[in-house]
Amino acid sequence: KKRWTRFFRSLEADTVFVVGAEIPTRGSDKYDNTMVSFGLDEEEKAVQRFPVPFSMYMPFKSIGANASPYSIGENTTMRVAGKKLGFLICYEQFLAWPFLSLALTQPDMIVAPSNLWWCKDTSLPHIQTASMRLWTALFGLPLVSAVNM
């Protein structure tokens, strides 16, 4: 933790660093998958509303990722350099509802981080990329994507 604290404090005043993180839910064994910004006046986070069912989101267990599929645009955007960034984290990029509900918040850009190392030899990465390109083209939104393979 000290190493990251020193790193974030060493950023220049106008530098913003966005990183993926699991944030534990206080008093439970659950967590939120998030993207957290550092280098802004205040730390912001965008929360994944749809974690992968049954491997991350375990509805019948007291462990795993939290899901909040009915929150419309809640905690899914952050402002960076005067732009409103809308986040679709990993599994959400395969689904229509997360994109449509995020579009209601009128973001300036879609940011689509994902972790696909586990399925890199399948068609899933291509489907996910095509889905994001099609949705953002349909709504006329710029897309920034970061994929861990």
JSON list of C-alpha atoms in Angstrom, two decimals:
[
{"chain": "A", "resi": 1, "resn": "LYS", "atom": "CA", "xyz": [0.00, 0.00, 0.00]},
{"chain": "A", "resi": 2, "resn": "LYS", "atom": "CA", "xyz": [2.85, 2.41, 0.78]},
{"chain": "A", "resi": 3, "resn": "ARG", "atom": "CA", "xyz": [4.33, 1.97, -2.70]},
{"chain": "A", "resi": 4, "resn": "TRP", "atom": "CA", "xyz": [1.02, 2.88, -4.38]},
{"chain": "A", "resi": 5, "resn": "THR", "atom": "CA", "xyz": [0.48, 5.80, -2.02]},
{"chain": "A", "resi": 6, "resn": "ARG", "atom": "CA", "xyz": [3.91, 7.23, -2.92]},
{"chain": "A", "resi": 7, "resn": "PHE", "atom": "CA", "xyz": [3.19, 6.66, -6.63]},
{"chain": "A", "resi": 8, "resn": "PHE", "atom": "CA", "xyz": [-0.17, 8.46, -6.58]},
{"chain": "A", "resi": 9, "resn": "ARG", "atom": "CA", "xyz": [1.26, 11.35, -4.59]},
{"chain": "A", "resi": 10, "resn": "SER", "atom": "CA", "xyz": [4.09, 11.69, -7.11]},
{"chain": "A", "resi": 11, "resn": "LEU", "atom": "CA", "xyz": [1.71, 12.31, -10.01]},
{"chain": "A", "resi": 12, "resn": "GLU", "atom": "CA", "xyz": [1.79, 15.77, -11.50]},
{"chain": "A", "resi": 13, "resn": "ALA", "atom": "CA", "xyz": [-1.13, 17.99, -10.56]},
{"chain": "A", "resi": 14, "resn": "ASP", "atom": "CA", "xyz": [-2.95, 17.54, -13.87]},
{"chain": "A", "resi": 15, "resn": "THR", "atom": "CA", "xyz": [-2.41, 13.76, -14.15]},
{"chain": "A", "resi": 16, "resn": "VAL", "atom": "CA", "xyz": [-5.29, 11.35, -13.60]},
{"chain": "A", "resi": 17, "resn": "PHE", "atom": "CA", "xyz": [-4.70, 7.65, -13.07]},
{"chain": "A", "resi": 18, "resn": "VAL", "atom": "CA", "xyz": [-7.60, 5.18, -13.33]},
{"chain": "A", "resi": 19, "resn": "VAL", "atom": "CA", "xyz": [-7.11, 1.63, -12.05]},
{"chain": "A", "resi": 20, "resn": "GLY", "atom": "CA", "xyz": [-9.31, -1.42, -11.53]},
{"chain": "A", "resi": 21, "resn": "ALA", "atom": "CA", "xyz": [-9.86, -2.57, -7.96]},
{"chain": "A", "resi": 22, "resn": "GLU", "atom": "CA", "xyz": [-11.93, -4.87, -5.81]},
{"chain": "A", "resi": 23, "resn": "ILE", "atom": "CA", "xyz": [-13.31, -2.85, -2.91]},
{"chain": "A", "resi": 24, "resn": "PRO", "atom": "CA", "xyz": [-14.48, -4.96, 0.05]},
{"chain": "A", "resi": 25, "resn": "THR", "atom": "CA", "xyz": [-17.97, -4.39, 1.42]},
{"chain": "A", "resi": 26, "resn": "ARG", "atom": "CA", "xyz": [-17.63, -3.48, 5.07]},
{"chain": "A", "resi": 27, "resn": "GLY", "atom": "CA", "xyz": [-18.81, -6.24, 7.40]},
{"chain": "A", "resi": 28, "resn": "SER", "atom": "CA", "xyz": [-19.14, -8.97, 4.75]},
{"chain": "A", "resi": 29, "resn": "ASP", "atom": "CA", "xyz": [-17.17, -11.22, 2.42]},
{"chain": "A", "resi": 30, "resn": "LYS", "atom": "CA", "xyz": [-18.55, -9.44, -0.65]},
{"chain": "A", "resi": 31, "resn": "TYR", "atom": "CA", "xyz": [-16.84, -6.80, -2.81]},
{"chain": "A", "resi": 32, "resn": "ASP", "atom": "CA", "xyz": [-17.45, -4.31, -5.61]},
{"chain": "A", "resi": 33, "resn": "ASN", "atom": "CA", "xyz": [-15.53, -4.52, -8.87]},
{"chain": "A", "resi": 34, "resn": "THR", "atom": "CA", "xyz": [-14.61, -0.92, -9.62]},
{"chain": "A", "resi": 35, "resn": "MET", "atom": "CA", "xyz": [-12.53, 1.51, -11.59]},
{"chain": "A", "resi": 36, "resn": "VAL", "atom": "CA", "xyz": [-11.04, 4.10, -9.22]},
{"chain": "A", "resi": 37, "resn": "SER", "atom": "CA", "xyz": [-9.55, 7.44, -10.22]},
{"chain": "A", "resi": 38, "resn": "PHE", "atom": "CA", "xyz": [-6.60, 9.07, -8.49]},
{"chain": "A", "resi": 39, "resn": "GLY", "atom": "CA", "xyz": [-5.20, 12.52, -9.10]},
{"chain": "A", "resi": 40, "resn": "LEU", "atom": "CA", "xyz": [-8.54, 14.31, -9.06]},
{"chain": "A", "resi": 41, "resn": "ASP", "atom": "CA", "xyz": [-9.67, 16.68, -6.32]},
{"chain": "A", "resi": 42, "resn": "GLU", "atom": "CA", "xyz": [-11.55, 13.75, -4.86]},
{"chain": "A", "resi": 43, "resn": "GLU", "atom": "CA", "xyz": [-11.30, 10.05, -5.57]},
{"chain": "A", "resi": 44, "resn": "GLU", "atom": "CA", "xyz": [-14.10, 8.77, -7.81]},
{"chain": "A", "resi": 45, "resn": "LYS", "atom": "CA", "xyz": [-15.16, 5.24, -8.61]},
{"chain": "A", "resi": 46, "resn": "ALA", "atom": "CA", "xyz": [-17.27, 3.53, -11.25]},
{"chain": "A", "resi": 47, "resn": "VAL", "atom": "CA", "xyz": [-18.85, 0.28, -10.05]},
{"chain": "A", "resi": 48, "resn": "GLN", "atom": "CA", "xyz": [-19.52, -2.82, -12.15]},
{"chain": "A", "resi": 49, "resn": "ARG", "atom": "CA", "xyz": [-23.25, -3.50, -11.91]},
{"chain": "A", "resi": 50, "resn": "PHE", "atom": "CA", "xyz": [-23.18, -6.90, -13.66]},
{"chain": "A", "resi": 51, "resn": "PRO", "atom": "CA", "xyz": [-20.33, -9.17, -12.53]},
{"chain": "A", "resi": 52, "resn": "VAL", "atom": "CA", "xyz": [-20.11, -12.58, -14.19]},
{"chain": "A", "resi": 53, "resn": "PRO", "atom": "CA", "xyz": [-22.97, -14.70, -12.79]},
{"chain": "A", "resi": 54, "resn": "PHE", "atom": "CA", "xyz": [-22.06, -17.63, -10.56]},
{"chain": "A", "resi": 55, "resn": "SER", "atom": "CA", "xyz": [-18.29, -17.23, -10.88]},
{"chain": "A", "resi": 56, "resn": "MET", "atom": "CA", "xyz": [-18.08, -13.68, -9.48]},
{"chain": "A", "resi": 57, "resn": "TYR", "atom": "CA", "xyz": [-21.66, -12.87, -8.50]},
{"chain": "A", "resi": 58, "resn": "MET", "atom": "CA", "xyz": [-22.95, -15.70, -6.32]},
{"chain": "A", "resi": 59, "resn": "PRO", "atom": "CA", "xyz": [-26.54, -14.82, -5.43]},
{"chain": "A", "resi": 60, "resn": "PHE", "atom": "CA", "xyz": [-27.03, -17.71, -3.01]},
{"chain": "A", "resi": 61, "resn": "LYS", "atom": "CA", "xyz": [-23.75, -17.30, -1.12]},
{"chain": "A", "resi": 62, "resn": "SER", "atom": "CA", "xyz": [-22.38, -14.72, 1.27]},
{"chain": "A", "resi": 63, "resn": "ILE", "atom": "CA", "xyz": [-19.19, -14.31, -0.79]},
{"chain": "A", "resi": 64, "resn": "GLY", "atom": "CA", "xyz": [-18.36, -12.84, -4.18]},
{"chain": "A", "resi": 65, "resn": "ALA", "atom": "CA", "xyz": [-19.02, -9.65, -6.10]},
{"chain": "A", "resi": 66, "resn": "ASN", "atom": "CA", "xyz": [-21.98, -7.39, -5.45]},
{"chain": "A", "resi": 67, "resn": "ALA", "atom": "CA", "xyz": [-24.47, -6.86, -8.27]},
{"chain": "A", "resi": 68, "resn": "SER", "atom": "CA", "xyz": [-26.80, -3.91, -8.71]},
{"chain": "A", "resi": 69, "resn": "PRO", "atom": "CA", "xyz": [-28.41, -4.48, -12.11]},
{"chain": "A", "resi": 70, "resn": "TYR", "atom": "CA", "xyz": [-31.27, -2.03, -11.62]},
{"chain": "A", "resi": 71, "resn": "SER", "atom": "CA", "xyz": [-29.21, 1.04, -10.76]},
{"chain": "A", "resi": 72, "resn": "ILE", "atom": "CA", "xyz": [-29.46, 3.26, -13.82]},
{"chain": "A", "resi": 73, "resn": "GLY", "atom": "CA", "xyz": [-26.20, 5.08, -14.32]},
{"chain": "A", "resi": 74, "resn": "GLU", "atom": "CA", "xyz": [-25.53, 5.11, -10.59]},
{"chain": "A", "resi": 75, "resn": "ASN", "atom": "CA", "xyz": [-21.79, 5.09, -9.85]},
{"chain": "A", "resi": 76, "resn": "THR", "atom": "CA", "xyz": [-20.97, 4.23, -13.48]},
{"chain": "A", "resi": 77, "resn": "THR", "atom": "CA", "xyz": [-19.50, 7.56, -14.56]},
{"chain": "A", "resi": 78, "resn": "MET", "atom": "CA", "xyz": [-16.72, 9.90, -13.51]},
{"chain": "A", "resi": 79, "resn": "ARG", "atom": "CA", "xyz": [-15.53, 13.30, -14.69]},
{"chain": "A", "resi": 80, "resn": "VAL", "atom": "CA", "xyz": [-11.98, 13.56, -16.02]},
{"chain": "A", "resi": 81, "resn": "ALA", "atom": "CA", "xyz": [-10.61, 16.67, -17.75]},
{"chain": "A", "resi": 82, "resn": "GLY", "atom": "CA", "xyz": [-14.10, 18.13, -18.06]},
{"chain": "A", "resi": 83, "resn": "LYS", "atom": "CA", "xyz": [-15.45, 15.02, -19.79]},
{"chain": "A", "resi": 84, "resn": "LYS", "atom": "CA", "xyz": [-18.04, 12.64, -18.42]},
{"chain": "A", "resi": 85, "resn": "LEU", "atom": "CA", "xyz": [-16.69, 9.09, -18.84]},
{"chain": "A", "resi": 86, "resn": "GLY", "atom": "CA", "xyz": [-19.15, 6.21, -18.77]},
{"chain": "A", "resi": 87, "resn": "PHE", "atom": "CA", "xyz": [-17.73, 2.85, -17.70]},
{"chain": "A", "resi": 88, "resn": "LEU", "atom": "CA", "xyz": [-18.79, -0.62, -18.84]},
{"chain": "A", "resi": 89, "resn": "ILE", "atom": "CA", "xyz": [-16.64, -3.10, -16.95]},
{"chain": "A", "resi": 90, "resn": "CYS", "atom": "CA", "xyz": [-15.90, -6.49, -18.50]},
{"chain": "A", "resi": 91, "resn": "TYR", "atom": "CA", "xyz": [-19.04, -8.70, -18.55]},
{"chain": "A", "resi": 92, "resn": "GLU", "atom": "CA", "xyz": [-21.31, -5.65, -18.88]},
{"chain": "A", "resi": 93, "resn": "GLN", "atom": "CA", "xyz": [-19.97, -5.20, -22.41]},
{"chain": "A", "resi": 94, "resn": "PHE", "atom": "CA", "xyz": [-21.83, -8.32, -23.54]},
{"chain": "A", "resi": 95, "resn": "LEU", "atom": "CA", "xyz": [-25.23, -7.06, -22.36]},
{"chain": "A", "resi": 96, "resn": "ALA", "atom": "CA", "xyz": [-27.63, -4.47, -23.79]},
{"chain": "A", "resi": 97, "resn": "TRP", "atom": "CA", "xyz": [-29.13, -3.15, -20.53]},
{"chain": "A", "resi": 98, "resn": "PRO", "atom": "CA", "xyz": [-25.89, -1.81, -19.00]},
{"chain": "A", "resi": 99, "resn": "PHE", "atom": "CA", "xyz": [-25.09, 0.13, -22.18]},
{"chain": "A", "resi": 100, "resn": "LEU", "atom": "CA", "xyz": [-28.61, 1.48, -22.65]},
{"chain": "A", "resi": 101, "resn": "SER", "atom": "CA", "xyz": [-28.94, 2.58, -19.01]},
{"chain": "A", "resi": 102, "resn": "LEU", "atom": "CA", "xyz": [-25.48, 4.17, -19.16]},
{"chain": "A", "resi": 103, "resn": "ALA", "atom": "CA", "xyz": [-26.44, 6.01, -22.37]},
{"chain": "A", "resi": 104, "resn": "LEU", "atom": "CA", "xyz": [-29.30, 7.63, -20.43]},
{"chain": "A", "resi": 105, "resn": "THR", "atom": "CA", "xyz": [-26.68, 9.49, -18.36]},
{"chain": "A", "resi": 106, "resn": "GLN", "atom": "CA", "xyz": [-25.34, 11.08, -21.58]},
{"chain": "A", "resi": 107, "resn": "PRO", "atom": "CA", "xyz": [-21.62, 10.35, -21.19]},
{"chain": "A", "resi": 108, "resn": "ASP", "atom": "CA", "xyz": [-19.10, 12.07, -23.48]},
{"chain": "A", "resi": 109, "resn": "MET", "atom": "CA", "xyz": [-17.19, 8.82, -23.95]},
{"chain": "A", "resi": 110, "resn": "ILE", "atom": "CA", "xyz": [-17.46, 5.10, -23.14]},
{"chain": "A", "resi": 111, "resn": "VAL", "atom": "CA", "xyz": [-14.54, 3.47, -21.33]},
{"chain": "A", "resi": 112, "resn": "ALA", "atom": "CA", "xyz": [-14.53, -0.32, -21.62]},
{"chain": "A", "resi": 113, "resn": "PRO", "atom": "CA", "xyz": [-11.92, -2.14, -19.49]},
{"chain": "A", "resi": 114, "resn": "SER", "atom": "CA", "xyz": [-11.96, -5.93, -19.39]},
{"chain": "A", "resi": 115, "resn": "ASN", "atom": "CA", "xyz": [-9.98, -8.92, -18.25]},
{"chain": "A", "resi": 116, "resn": "LEU", "atom": "CA", "xyz": [-10.08, -11.65, -20.90]},
{"chain": "A", "resi": 117, "resn": "TRP", "atom": "CA", "xyz": [-6.95, -13.68, -20.16]},
{"chain": "A", "resi": 118, "resn": "TRP", "atom": "CA", "xyz": [-9.09, -16.69, -19.22]},
{"chain": "A", "resi": 119, "resn": "CYS", "atom": "CA", "xyz": [-10.83, -16.83, -22.63]},
{"chain": "A", "resi": 120, "resn": "LYS", "atom": "CA", "xyz": [-8.21, -15.42, -24.98]},
{"chain": "A", "resi": 121, "resn": "ASP", "atom": "CA", "xyz": [-8.32, -18.47, -27.26]},
{"chain": "A", "resi": 122, "resn": "THR", "atom": "CA", "xyz": [-12.10, -18.29, -27.76]},
{"chain": "A", "resi": 123, "resn": "SER", "atom": "CA", "xyz": [-14.40, -16.06, -29.79]},
{"chain": "A", "resi": 124, "resn": "LEU", "atom": "CA", "xyz": [-15.43, -14.06, -26.68]},
{"chain": "A", "resi": 125, "resn": "PRO", "atom": "CA", "xyz": [-12.83, -11.26, -27.06]},
{"chain": "A", "resi": 126, "resn": "HIS", "atom": "CA", "xyz": [-13.93, -10.66, -30.67]},
{"chain": "A", "resi": 127, "resn": "ILE", "atom": "CA", "xyz": [-17.61, -10.66, -29.73]},
{"chain": "A", "resi": 128, "resn": "GLN", "atom": "CA", "xyz": [-16.98, -8.23, -26.89]},
{"chain": "A", "resi": 129, "resn": "THR", "atom": "CA", "xyz": [-14.98, -5.87, -29.11]},
{"chain": "A", "resi": 130, "resn": "ALA", "atom": "CA", "xyz": [-17.59, -5.98, -31.88]},
{"chain": "A", "resi": 131, "resn": "SER", "atom": "CA", "xyz": [-20.39, -5.36, -29.39]},
{"chain": "A", "resi": 132, "resn": "MET", "atom": "CA", "xyz": [-18.71, -2.25, -27.96]},
{"chain": "A", "resi": 133, "resn": "ARG", "atom": "CA", "xyz": [-17.87, -0.87, -31.39]},
{"chain": "A", "resi": 134, "resn": "LEU", "atom": "CA", "xyz": [-21.43, -1.37, -32.61]},
{"chain": "A", "resi": 135, "resn": "TRP", "atom": "CA", "xyz": [-23.13, 0.15, -29.55]},
{"chain": "A", "resi": 136, "resn": "THR", "atom": "CA", "xyz": [-20.86, 3.19, -29.47]},
{"chain": "A", "resi": 137, "resn": "ALA", "atom": "CA", "xyz": [-21.24, 3.73, -33.23]},
{"chain": "A", "resi": 138, "resn": "LEU", "atom": "CA", "xyz": [-25.03, 3.52, -32.91]},
{"chain": "A", "resi": 139, "resn": "PHE", "atom": "CA", "xyz": [-25.02, 6.22, -30.23]},
{"chain": "A", "resi": 140, "resn": "GLY", "atom": "CA", "xyz": [-22.18, 8.26, -31.76]},
{"chain": "A", "resi": 141, "resn": "LEU", "atom": "CA", "xyz": [-19.93, 7.93, -28.71]},
{"chain": "A", "resi": 142, "resn": "PRO", "atom": "CA", "xyz": [-16.15, 7.64, -28.70]},
{"chain": "A", "resi": 143, "resn": "LEU", "atom": "CA", "xyz": [-14.81, 4.38, -27.24]},
{"chain": "A", "resi": 144, "resn": "VAL", "atom": "CA", "xyz": [-11.66, 3.75, -25.22]},
{"chain": "A", "resi": 145, "resn": "SER", "atom": "CA", "xyz": [-10.95, 0.12, -24.46]},
{"chain": "A", "resi": 146, "resn": "ALA", "atom": "CA", "xyz": [-8.30, -1.59, -22.33]},
{"chain": "A", "resi": 147, "resn": "VAL", "atom": "CA", "xyz": [-8.06, -5.38, -22.36]},
{"chain": "A", "resi": 148, "resn": "ASN", "atom": "CA", "xyz": [-5.89, -7.65, -20.21]},
{"chain": "A", "resi": 149, "resn": "MET", "atom": "CA", "xyz": [-5.05, -10.73, -22.26]}
]
